[in-house]
mmCIF file of C-alpha atoms in Angstrom:
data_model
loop_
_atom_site.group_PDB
_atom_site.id
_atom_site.type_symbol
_atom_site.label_atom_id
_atom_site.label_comp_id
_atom_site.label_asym_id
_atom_site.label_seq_id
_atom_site.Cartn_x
_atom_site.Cartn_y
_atom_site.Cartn_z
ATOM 1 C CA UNK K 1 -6.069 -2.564 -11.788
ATOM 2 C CA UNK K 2 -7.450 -1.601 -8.387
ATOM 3 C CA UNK K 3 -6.045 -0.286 -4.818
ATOM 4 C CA UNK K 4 -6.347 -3.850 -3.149
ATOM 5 C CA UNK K 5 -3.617 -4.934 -6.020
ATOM 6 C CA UNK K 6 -1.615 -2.163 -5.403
ATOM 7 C CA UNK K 7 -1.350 -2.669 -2.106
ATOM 8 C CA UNK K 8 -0.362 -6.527 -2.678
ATOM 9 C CA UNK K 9 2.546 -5.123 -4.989
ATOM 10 C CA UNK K 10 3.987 -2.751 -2.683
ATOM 11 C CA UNK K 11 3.873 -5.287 0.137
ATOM 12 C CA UNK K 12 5.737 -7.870 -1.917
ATOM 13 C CA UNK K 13 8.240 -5.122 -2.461
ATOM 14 C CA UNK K 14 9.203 -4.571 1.092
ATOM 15 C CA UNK K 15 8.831 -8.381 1.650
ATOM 16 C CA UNK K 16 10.725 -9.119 -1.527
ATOM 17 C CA UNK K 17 9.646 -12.516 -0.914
ATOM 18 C CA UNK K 18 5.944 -14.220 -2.170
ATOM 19 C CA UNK K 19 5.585 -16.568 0.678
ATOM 20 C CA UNK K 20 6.141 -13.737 3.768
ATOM 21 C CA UNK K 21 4.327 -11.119 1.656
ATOM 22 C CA UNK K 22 0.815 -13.334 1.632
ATOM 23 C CA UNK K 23 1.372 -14.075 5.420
ATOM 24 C CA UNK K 24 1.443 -10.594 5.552
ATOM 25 C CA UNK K 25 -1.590 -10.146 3.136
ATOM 26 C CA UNK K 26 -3.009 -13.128 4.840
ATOM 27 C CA UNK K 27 -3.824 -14.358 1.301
ATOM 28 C CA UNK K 28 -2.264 -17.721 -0.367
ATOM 29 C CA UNK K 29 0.771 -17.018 -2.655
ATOM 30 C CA UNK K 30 -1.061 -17.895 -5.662
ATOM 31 C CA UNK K 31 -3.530 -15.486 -4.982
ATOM 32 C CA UNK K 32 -1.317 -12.606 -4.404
ATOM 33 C CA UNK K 33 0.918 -14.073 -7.647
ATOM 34 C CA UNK K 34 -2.329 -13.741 -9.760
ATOM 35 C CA UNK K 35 -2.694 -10.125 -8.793
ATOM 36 C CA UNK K 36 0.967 -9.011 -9.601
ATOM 37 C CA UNK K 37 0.550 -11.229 -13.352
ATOM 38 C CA UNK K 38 -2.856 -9.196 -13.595
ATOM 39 C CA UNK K 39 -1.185 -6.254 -13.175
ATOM 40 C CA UNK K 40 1.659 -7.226 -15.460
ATOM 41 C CA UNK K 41 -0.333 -8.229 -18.249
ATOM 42 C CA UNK K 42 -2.542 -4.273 -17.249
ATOM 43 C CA UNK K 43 0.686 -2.236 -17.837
ATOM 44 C CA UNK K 44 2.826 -4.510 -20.393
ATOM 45 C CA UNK K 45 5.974 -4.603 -18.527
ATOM 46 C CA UNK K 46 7.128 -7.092 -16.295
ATOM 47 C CA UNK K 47 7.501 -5.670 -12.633
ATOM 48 C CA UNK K 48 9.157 -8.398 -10.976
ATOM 49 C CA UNK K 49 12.458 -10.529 -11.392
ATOM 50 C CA UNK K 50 11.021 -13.799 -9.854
ATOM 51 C CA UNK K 51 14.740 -15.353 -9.200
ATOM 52 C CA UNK K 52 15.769 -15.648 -5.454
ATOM 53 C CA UNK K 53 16.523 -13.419 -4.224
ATOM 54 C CA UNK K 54 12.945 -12.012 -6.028
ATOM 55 C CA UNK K 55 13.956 -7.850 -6.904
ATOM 56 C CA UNK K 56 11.931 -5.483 -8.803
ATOM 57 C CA UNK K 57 12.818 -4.827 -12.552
ATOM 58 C CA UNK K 58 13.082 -1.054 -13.589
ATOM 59 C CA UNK K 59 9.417 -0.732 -14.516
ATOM 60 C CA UNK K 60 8.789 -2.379 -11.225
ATOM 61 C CA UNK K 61 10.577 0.258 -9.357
ATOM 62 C CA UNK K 62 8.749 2.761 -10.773
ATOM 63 C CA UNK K 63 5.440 1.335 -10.646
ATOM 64 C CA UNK K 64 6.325 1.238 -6.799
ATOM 65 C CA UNK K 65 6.808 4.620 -6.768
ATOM 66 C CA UNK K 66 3.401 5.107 -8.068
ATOM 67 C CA UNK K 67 1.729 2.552 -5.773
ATOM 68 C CA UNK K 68 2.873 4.043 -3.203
ATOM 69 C CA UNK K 69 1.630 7.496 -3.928
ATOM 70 C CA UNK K 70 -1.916 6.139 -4.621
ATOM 71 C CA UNK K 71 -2.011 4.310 -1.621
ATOM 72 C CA UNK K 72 -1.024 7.542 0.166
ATOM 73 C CA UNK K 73 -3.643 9.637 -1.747
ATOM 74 C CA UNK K 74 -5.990 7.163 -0.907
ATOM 75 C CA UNK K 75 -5.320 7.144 2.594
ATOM 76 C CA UNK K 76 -5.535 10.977 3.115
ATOM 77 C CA UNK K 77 -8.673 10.945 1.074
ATOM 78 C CA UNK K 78 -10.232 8.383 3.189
ATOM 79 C CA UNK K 79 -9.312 10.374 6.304
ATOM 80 C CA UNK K 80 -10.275 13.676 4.966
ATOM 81 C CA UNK K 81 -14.036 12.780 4.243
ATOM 82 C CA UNK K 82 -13.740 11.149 7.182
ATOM 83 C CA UNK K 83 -13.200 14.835 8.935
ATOM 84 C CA UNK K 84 -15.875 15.883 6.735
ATOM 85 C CA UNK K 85 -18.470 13.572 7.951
ATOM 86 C CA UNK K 86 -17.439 13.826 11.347
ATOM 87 C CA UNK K 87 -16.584 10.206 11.565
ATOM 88 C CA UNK K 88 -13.264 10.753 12.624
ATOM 89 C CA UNK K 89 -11.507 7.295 12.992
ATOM 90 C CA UNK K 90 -8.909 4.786 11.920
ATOM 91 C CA UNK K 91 -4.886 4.484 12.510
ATOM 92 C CA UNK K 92 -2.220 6.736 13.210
ATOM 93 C CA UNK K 93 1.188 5.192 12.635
ATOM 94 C CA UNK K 94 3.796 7.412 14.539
ATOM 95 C CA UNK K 95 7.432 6.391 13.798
ATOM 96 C CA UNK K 96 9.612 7.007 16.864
ATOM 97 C CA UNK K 97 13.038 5.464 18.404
ATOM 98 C CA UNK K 98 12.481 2.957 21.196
ATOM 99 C CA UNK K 99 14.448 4.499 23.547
ATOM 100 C CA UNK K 100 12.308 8.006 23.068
ATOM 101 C CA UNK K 101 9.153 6.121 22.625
ATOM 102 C CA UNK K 102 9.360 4.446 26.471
ATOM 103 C CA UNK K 103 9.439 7.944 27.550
ATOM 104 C CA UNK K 104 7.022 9.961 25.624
ATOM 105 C CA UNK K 105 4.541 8.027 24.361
ATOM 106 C CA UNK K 106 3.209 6.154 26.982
ATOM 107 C CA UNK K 107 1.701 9.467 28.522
ATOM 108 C CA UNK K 108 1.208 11.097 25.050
ATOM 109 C CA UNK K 109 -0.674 7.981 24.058
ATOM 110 C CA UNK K 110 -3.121 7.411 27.296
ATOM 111 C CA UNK K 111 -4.217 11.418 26.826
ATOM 112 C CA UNK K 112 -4.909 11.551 23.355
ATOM 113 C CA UNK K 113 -7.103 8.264 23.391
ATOM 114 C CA UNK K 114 -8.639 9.804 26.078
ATOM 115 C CA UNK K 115 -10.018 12.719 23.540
ATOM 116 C CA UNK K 116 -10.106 10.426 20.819
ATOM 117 C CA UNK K 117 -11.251 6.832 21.742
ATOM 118 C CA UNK K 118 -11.756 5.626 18.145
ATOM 119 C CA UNK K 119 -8.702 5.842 16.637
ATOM 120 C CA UNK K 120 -6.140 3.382 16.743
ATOM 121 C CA UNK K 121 -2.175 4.226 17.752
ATOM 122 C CA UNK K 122 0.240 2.043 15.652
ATOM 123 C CA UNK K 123 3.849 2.632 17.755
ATOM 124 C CA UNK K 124 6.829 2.091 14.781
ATOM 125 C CA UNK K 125 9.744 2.124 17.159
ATOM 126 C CA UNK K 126 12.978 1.626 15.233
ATOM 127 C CA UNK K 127 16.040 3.623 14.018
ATOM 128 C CA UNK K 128 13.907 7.386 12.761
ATOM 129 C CA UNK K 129 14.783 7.552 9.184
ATOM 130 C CA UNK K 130 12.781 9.822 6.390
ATOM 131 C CA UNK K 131 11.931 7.239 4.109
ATOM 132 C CA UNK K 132 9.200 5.155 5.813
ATOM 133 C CA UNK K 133 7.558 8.710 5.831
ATOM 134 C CA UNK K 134 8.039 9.108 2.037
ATOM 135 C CA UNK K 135 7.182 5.315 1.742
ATOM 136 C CA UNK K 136 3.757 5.688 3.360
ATOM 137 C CA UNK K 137 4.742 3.638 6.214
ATOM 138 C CA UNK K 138 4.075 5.960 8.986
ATOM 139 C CA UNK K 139 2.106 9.078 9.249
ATOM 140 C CA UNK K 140 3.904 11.041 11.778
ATOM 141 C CA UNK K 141 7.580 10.722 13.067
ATOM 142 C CA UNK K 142 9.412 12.515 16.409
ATOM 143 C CA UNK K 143 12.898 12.647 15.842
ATOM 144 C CA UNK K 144 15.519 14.649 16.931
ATOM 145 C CA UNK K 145 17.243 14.537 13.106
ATOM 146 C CA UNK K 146 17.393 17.311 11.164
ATOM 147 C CA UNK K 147 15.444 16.187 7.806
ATOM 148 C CA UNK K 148 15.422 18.112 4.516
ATOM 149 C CA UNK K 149 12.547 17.101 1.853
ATOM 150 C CA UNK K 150 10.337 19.466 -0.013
ATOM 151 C CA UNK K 151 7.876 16.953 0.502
ATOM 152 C CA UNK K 152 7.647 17.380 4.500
ATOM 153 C CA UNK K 153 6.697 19.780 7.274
ATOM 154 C CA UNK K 154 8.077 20.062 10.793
ATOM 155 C CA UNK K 155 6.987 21.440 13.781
ATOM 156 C CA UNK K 156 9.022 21.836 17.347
ATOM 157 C CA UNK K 157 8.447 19.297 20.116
ATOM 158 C CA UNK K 158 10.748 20.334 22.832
ATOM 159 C CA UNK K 159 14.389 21.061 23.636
ATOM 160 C CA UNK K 160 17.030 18.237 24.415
ATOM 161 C CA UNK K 161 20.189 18.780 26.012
ATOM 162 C CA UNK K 162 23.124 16.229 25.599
ATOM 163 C CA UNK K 163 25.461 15.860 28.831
ATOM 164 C CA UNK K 164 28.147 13.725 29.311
ATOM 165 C CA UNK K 165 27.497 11.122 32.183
ATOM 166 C CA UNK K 166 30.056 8.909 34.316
ATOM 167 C CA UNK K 167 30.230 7.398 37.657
ATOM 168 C CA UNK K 168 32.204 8.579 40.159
ATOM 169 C CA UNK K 169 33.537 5.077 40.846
ATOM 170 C CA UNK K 170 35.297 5.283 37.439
ATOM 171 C CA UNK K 171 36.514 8.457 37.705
ATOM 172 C CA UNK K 172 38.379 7.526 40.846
ATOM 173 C CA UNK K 173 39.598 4.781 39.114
ATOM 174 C CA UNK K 174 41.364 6.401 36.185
ATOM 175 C CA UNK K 175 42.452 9.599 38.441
ATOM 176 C CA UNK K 176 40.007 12.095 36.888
ATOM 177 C CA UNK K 177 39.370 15.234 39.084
ATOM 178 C CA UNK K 178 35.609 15.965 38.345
ATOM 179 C CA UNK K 179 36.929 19.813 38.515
ATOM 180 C CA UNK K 180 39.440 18.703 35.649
ATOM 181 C CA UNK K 181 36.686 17.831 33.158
ATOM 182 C CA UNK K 182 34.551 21.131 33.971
ATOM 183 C CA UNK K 183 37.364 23.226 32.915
ATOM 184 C CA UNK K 184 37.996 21.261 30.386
ATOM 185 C CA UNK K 185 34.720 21.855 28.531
ATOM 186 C CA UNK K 186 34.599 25.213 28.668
ATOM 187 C CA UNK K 187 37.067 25.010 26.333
ATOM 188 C CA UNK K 188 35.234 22.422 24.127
ATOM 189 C CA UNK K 189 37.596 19.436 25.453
ATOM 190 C CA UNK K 190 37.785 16.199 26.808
ATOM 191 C CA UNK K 191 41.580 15.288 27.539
ATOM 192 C CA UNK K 192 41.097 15.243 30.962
ATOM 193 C CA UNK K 193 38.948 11.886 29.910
ATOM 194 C CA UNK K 194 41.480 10.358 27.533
ATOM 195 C CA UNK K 195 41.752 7.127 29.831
ATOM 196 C CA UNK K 196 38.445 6.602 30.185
ATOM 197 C CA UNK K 197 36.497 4.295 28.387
ATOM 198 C CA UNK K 198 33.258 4.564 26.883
ATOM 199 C CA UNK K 199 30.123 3.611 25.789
ATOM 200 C CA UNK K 200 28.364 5.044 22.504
ATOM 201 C CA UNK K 201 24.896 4.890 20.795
ATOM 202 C CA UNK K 202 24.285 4.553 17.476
ATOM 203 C CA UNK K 203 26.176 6.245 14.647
ATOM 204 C CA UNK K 204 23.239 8.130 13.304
ATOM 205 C CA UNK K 205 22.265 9.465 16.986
ATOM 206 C CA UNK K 206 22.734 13.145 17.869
ATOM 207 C CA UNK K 207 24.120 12.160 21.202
ATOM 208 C CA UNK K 208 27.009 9.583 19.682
ATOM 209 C CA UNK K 209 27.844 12.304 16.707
ATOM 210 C CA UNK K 210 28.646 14.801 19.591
ATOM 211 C CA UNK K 211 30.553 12.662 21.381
ATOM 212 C CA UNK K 212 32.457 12.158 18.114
ATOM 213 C CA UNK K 213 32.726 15.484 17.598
ATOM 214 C CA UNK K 214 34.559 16.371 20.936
ATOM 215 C CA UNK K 215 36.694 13.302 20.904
ATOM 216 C CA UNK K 216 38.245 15.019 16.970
ATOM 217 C CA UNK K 217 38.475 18.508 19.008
ATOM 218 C CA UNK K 218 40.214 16.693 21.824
ATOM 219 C CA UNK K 219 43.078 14.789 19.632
ATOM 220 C CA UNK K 220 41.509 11.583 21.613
ATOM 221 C CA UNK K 221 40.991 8.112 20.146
ATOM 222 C CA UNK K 222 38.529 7.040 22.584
ATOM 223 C CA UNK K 223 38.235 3.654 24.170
ATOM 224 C CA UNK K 224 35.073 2.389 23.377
ATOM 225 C CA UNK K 225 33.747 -0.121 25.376
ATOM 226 C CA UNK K 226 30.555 -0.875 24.050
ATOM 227 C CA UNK K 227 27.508 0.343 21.135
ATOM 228 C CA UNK K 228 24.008 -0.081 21.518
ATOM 229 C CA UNK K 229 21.435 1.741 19.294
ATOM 230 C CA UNK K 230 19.263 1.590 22.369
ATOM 231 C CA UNK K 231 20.035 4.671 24.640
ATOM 232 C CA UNK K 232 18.196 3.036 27.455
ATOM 233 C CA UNK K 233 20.586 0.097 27.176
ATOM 234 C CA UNK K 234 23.298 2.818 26.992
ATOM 235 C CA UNK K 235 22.559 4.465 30.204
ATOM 236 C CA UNK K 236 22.599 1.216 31.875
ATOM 237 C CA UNK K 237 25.875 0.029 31.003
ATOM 238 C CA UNK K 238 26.998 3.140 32.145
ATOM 239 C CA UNK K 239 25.968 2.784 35.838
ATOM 240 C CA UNK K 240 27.012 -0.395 35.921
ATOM 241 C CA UNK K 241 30.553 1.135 35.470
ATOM 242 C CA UNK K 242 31.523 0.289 31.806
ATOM 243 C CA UNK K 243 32.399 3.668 30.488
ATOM 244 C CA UNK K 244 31.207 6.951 30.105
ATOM 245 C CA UNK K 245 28.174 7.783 28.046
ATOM 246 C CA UNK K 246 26.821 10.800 26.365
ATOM 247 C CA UNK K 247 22.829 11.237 26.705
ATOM 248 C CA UNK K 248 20.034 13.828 26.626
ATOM 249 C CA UNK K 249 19.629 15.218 30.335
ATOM 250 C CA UNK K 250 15.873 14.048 30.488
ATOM 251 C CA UNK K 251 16.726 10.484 29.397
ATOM 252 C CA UNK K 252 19.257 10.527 32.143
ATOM 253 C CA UNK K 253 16.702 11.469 34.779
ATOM 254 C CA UNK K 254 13.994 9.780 33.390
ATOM 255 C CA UNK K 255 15.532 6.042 32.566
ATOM 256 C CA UNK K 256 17.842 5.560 35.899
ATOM 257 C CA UNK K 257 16.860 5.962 39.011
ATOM 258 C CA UNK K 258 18.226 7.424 42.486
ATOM 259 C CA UNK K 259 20.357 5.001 43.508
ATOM 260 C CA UNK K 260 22.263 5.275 40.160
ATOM 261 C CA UNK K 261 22.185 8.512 39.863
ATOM 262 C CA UNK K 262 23.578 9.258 43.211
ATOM 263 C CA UNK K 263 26.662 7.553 42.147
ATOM 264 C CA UNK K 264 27.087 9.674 38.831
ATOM 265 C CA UNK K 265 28.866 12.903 37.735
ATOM 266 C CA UNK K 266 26.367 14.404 34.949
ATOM 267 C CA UNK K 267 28.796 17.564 33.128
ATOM 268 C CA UNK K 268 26.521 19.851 30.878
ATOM 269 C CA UNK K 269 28.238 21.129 27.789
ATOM 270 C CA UNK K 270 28.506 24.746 27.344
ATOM 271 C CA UNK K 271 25.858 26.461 25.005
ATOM 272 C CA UNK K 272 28.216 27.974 22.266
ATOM 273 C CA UNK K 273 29.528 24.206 20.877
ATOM 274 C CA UNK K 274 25.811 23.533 19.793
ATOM 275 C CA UNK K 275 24.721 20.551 22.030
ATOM 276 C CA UNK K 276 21.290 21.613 22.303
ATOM 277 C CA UNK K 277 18.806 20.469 19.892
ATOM 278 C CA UNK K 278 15.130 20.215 18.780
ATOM 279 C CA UNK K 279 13.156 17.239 19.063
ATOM 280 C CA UNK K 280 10.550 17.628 16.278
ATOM 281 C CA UNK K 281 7.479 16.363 14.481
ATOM 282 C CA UNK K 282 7.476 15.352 10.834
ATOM 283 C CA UNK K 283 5.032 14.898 8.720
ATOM 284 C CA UNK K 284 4.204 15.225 4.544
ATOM 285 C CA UNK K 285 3.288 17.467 3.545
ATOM 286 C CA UNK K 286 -0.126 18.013 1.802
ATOM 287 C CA UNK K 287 -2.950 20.328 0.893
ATOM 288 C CA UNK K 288 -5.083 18.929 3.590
ATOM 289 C CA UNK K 289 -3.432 17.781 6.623
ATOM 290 C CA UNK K 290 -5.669 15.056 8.534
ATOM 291 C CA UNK K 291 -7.039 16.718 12.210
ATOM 292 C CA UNK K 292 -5.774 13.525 14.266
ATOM 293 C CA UNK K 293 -1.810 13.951 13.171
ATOM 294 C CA UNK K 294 -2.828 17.937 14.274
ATOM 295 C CA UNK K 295 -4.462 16.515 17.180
ATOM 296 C CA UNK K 296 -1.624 14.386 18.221
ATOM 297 C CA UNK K 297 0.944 16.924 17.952
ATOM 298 C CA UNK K 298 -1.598 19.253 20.055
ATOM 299 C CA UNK K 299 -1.450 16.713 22.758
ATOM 300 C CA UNK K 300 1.918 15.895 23.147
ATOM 301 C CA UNK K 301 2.869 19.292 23.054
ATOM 302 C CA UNK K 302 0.695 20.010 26.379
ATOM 303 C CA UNK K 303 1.020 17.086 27.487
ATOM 304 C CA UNK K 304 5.030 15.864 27.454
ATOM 305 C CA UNK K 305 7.270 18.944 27.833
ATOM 306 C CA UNK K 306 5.649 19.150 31.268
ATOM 307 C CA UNK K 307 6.403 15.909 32.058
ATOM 308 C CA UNK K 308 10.670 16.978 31.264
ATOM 309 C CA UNK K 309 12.956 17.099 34.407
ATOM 310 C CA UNK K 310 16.509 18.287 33.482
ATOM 311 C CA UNK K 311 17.821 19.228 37.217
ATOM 312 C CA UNK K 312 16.549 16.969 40.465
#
C-alpha cells in the first residue's frame, strides 16, 4: 500500500463513481480499479460495494477515515520541511462562500502573491461547511459560522453587521412609514413590515436565520418572494423591487452601487438582539501549523478590514 493508492481510494469515495474518479485521477478505470483490488487483497476486507450506485462497505468507511488522515499528515509534513528548507511553496486551498469570496479575496489574493509568488491559491467557493476541513479538502476556511470541533482553531477576521434593506419604492407601495419600522426595532420587531414581501438567502446563512428570528418575535409569516444561496444575487433582486432583504452592511455597500442605493432605506438593528457577528478563520488544528495559512491570515487581516465601508 502506498500514498498514490490512497489517494485513488479517497477520490473514488467522493466520486462514488470509477469512470469520473479516473477523469479526475486522469488515469484509465482499470488502472485506478487495480489499485483499490490491491489494496483489498493488502487489508483483507472488501472496501467497496461495486453495485450502482457504487458505496463504501463498513471497512471501506473506515479505511476512508484513515486515508484521509494520512493524506493530511502527509500534506503538512510535506509543507513543514518545506518551511524547514526554506522552499516554501505549493497550494493553499481556502474554502469561502461565493458571495464573500467576490469581495475579499480578490484583494486578499493579489497582496499575498505579491509576498509569496510561488504558491498557488486554490478558491473553494461553495456553501462553508466544517467537513471539507475535516475531509482534507481545504486548508483554510472564512466563514461567518460558528464551528465547534476539538480538532480546529479559529482566529477573528472582522466584524459584520446584518441590516435590513428595502427600497423606498416598495415601501410607498405597501404604506410603510420608514419612521414606523425604526421604532419598531428598537423593540426587536417587524410588524410594521408584515405586508411586505421578501427575499431570503440560504437557510444556513447568518443573515436569513436573523431574519427568521425577527419574523417568530414579530408573530409574522412573511411573504417570501424569492431564495438564493447567493447574497449577491440577493441584493439584486432587492433593488430591482422584489422584496426586502436582510444583508451584512459591507455587502450592501460593496455589491450595489449608487444609483441603487440611492433608492434604498438600509435600518440597522439595535446591538442588544445580537446581529453582529464575527467573520473568522478556521483551520485544524495541529502541532505545527504551516507559515503560508499564518501568512494568509496575516495578510488579509491588514489587508481587508481596511478595505470595509459600513456608512457612505
Amino acid at each position: 500500500m502506498n500514498f498514490q493508492s490512497m489517494e485513488y481510494f479517497i477520490e473514488l469515495a467522493r466520486q462514488k463513481n470509477f469512470t469520473r474518479a479516473a477523469q479526475k485521477l486522469n488515469v484509465t478505470q482499470q488502472s485506478l480499479s487495480a489499485h483499490i483490488a490491491s489494496i483489498e487483497r493488502e487489508v483483507g476486507c472488501i472496501l467497496v460495494d461495486r453495485r450502482s450506485p457504487l458505496q463504501l462497505t463498513h471497512a471501506g468507511k473506515v479505511f476512508l477515515q484513515f486515508a484521509v488522515r494520512q493524506q493530511s499528515d502527509l500534506r503538512s509534513l510535506r509543507q513543514e520541511l518545506g518551511d524547514i528548507a526554506g522552499n516554501v511553496k505549493g497550494e493553499l486551498r481556502v474554502g469561502i462562500s461565493n458571495s464573500r469570496s467576490q469581495l475579499i479575496m480578490p484583494s486578499v489574493v493579489t497582496a499575498f502573491l505579491q509576498e509569496h509568488p510561488h504558491i498557488q491559491i486554490t478558491i473553494i467557493e461553495r456553501a462553508v461547511t466544517l467537513q471539507p476541513l475535516l475531509n482534507g479538502e481545504v486548508d483554510l476556511l472564512i466563514t461567518d459560522s460558528s464551528m465547534e470541533s476539538p480538532d480546529i482553531e479559529s482566529s477573528s477576521f472582522y466584524e459584520e453587521k446584518v441590516v435590513m434593506l428595502v427600497s423606498e419604492n416598495l415601501l410607498q407601495k405597501y404604506s410603510v412609514n420608514p419612521a414606523d419600522v425604526t421604532d419598531a426595532l428598537e423593540q426587536g420587531l417587524l410588524t410594521p413590515m408584515k405586508e411586505c414581501p421578501f427575499i431570503l438567502g440560504t437557510s444556513a446563512g447568518l443573515s436569513t436565520r436573523i431574519a427568521l428570528e425577527f419574523f417568530r418575535r414579530s408573530g409574522i409569516s412573511p411573504i417570501i418572494k424569492a431564495v438564493s444561496l447567493n447574497q449577491n444575487t440577493v441584493l439584486r433582486l432587492c433593488a430591482n423591487e422584489v422584496g426586502a432583504c436582510f444583508s451584512p452592511n459591507h455587502m450592501v455597500w460593496n455589491l450595489l452601487g449608487e444609483m441603487q442605493l440611492s433608492n434604498m432605506h438600509i435600518f440597522p438593528f439595535p446591538e442588544q438582539f445580537g446581529t453582529s457577528f464575527q467573520t473568522r478563520f478556521v483551520y485544524i488544528k495541529r502541532n505545527y501549523c504551516w507559515s503560508m495559512i499564518s501568512e494568509f491570515i496575516r495578510v488579509a487581516q491588514q489587508v481587508y478590514p481596511g478595505l470595509l465601508s459600513y456608512e457612505k
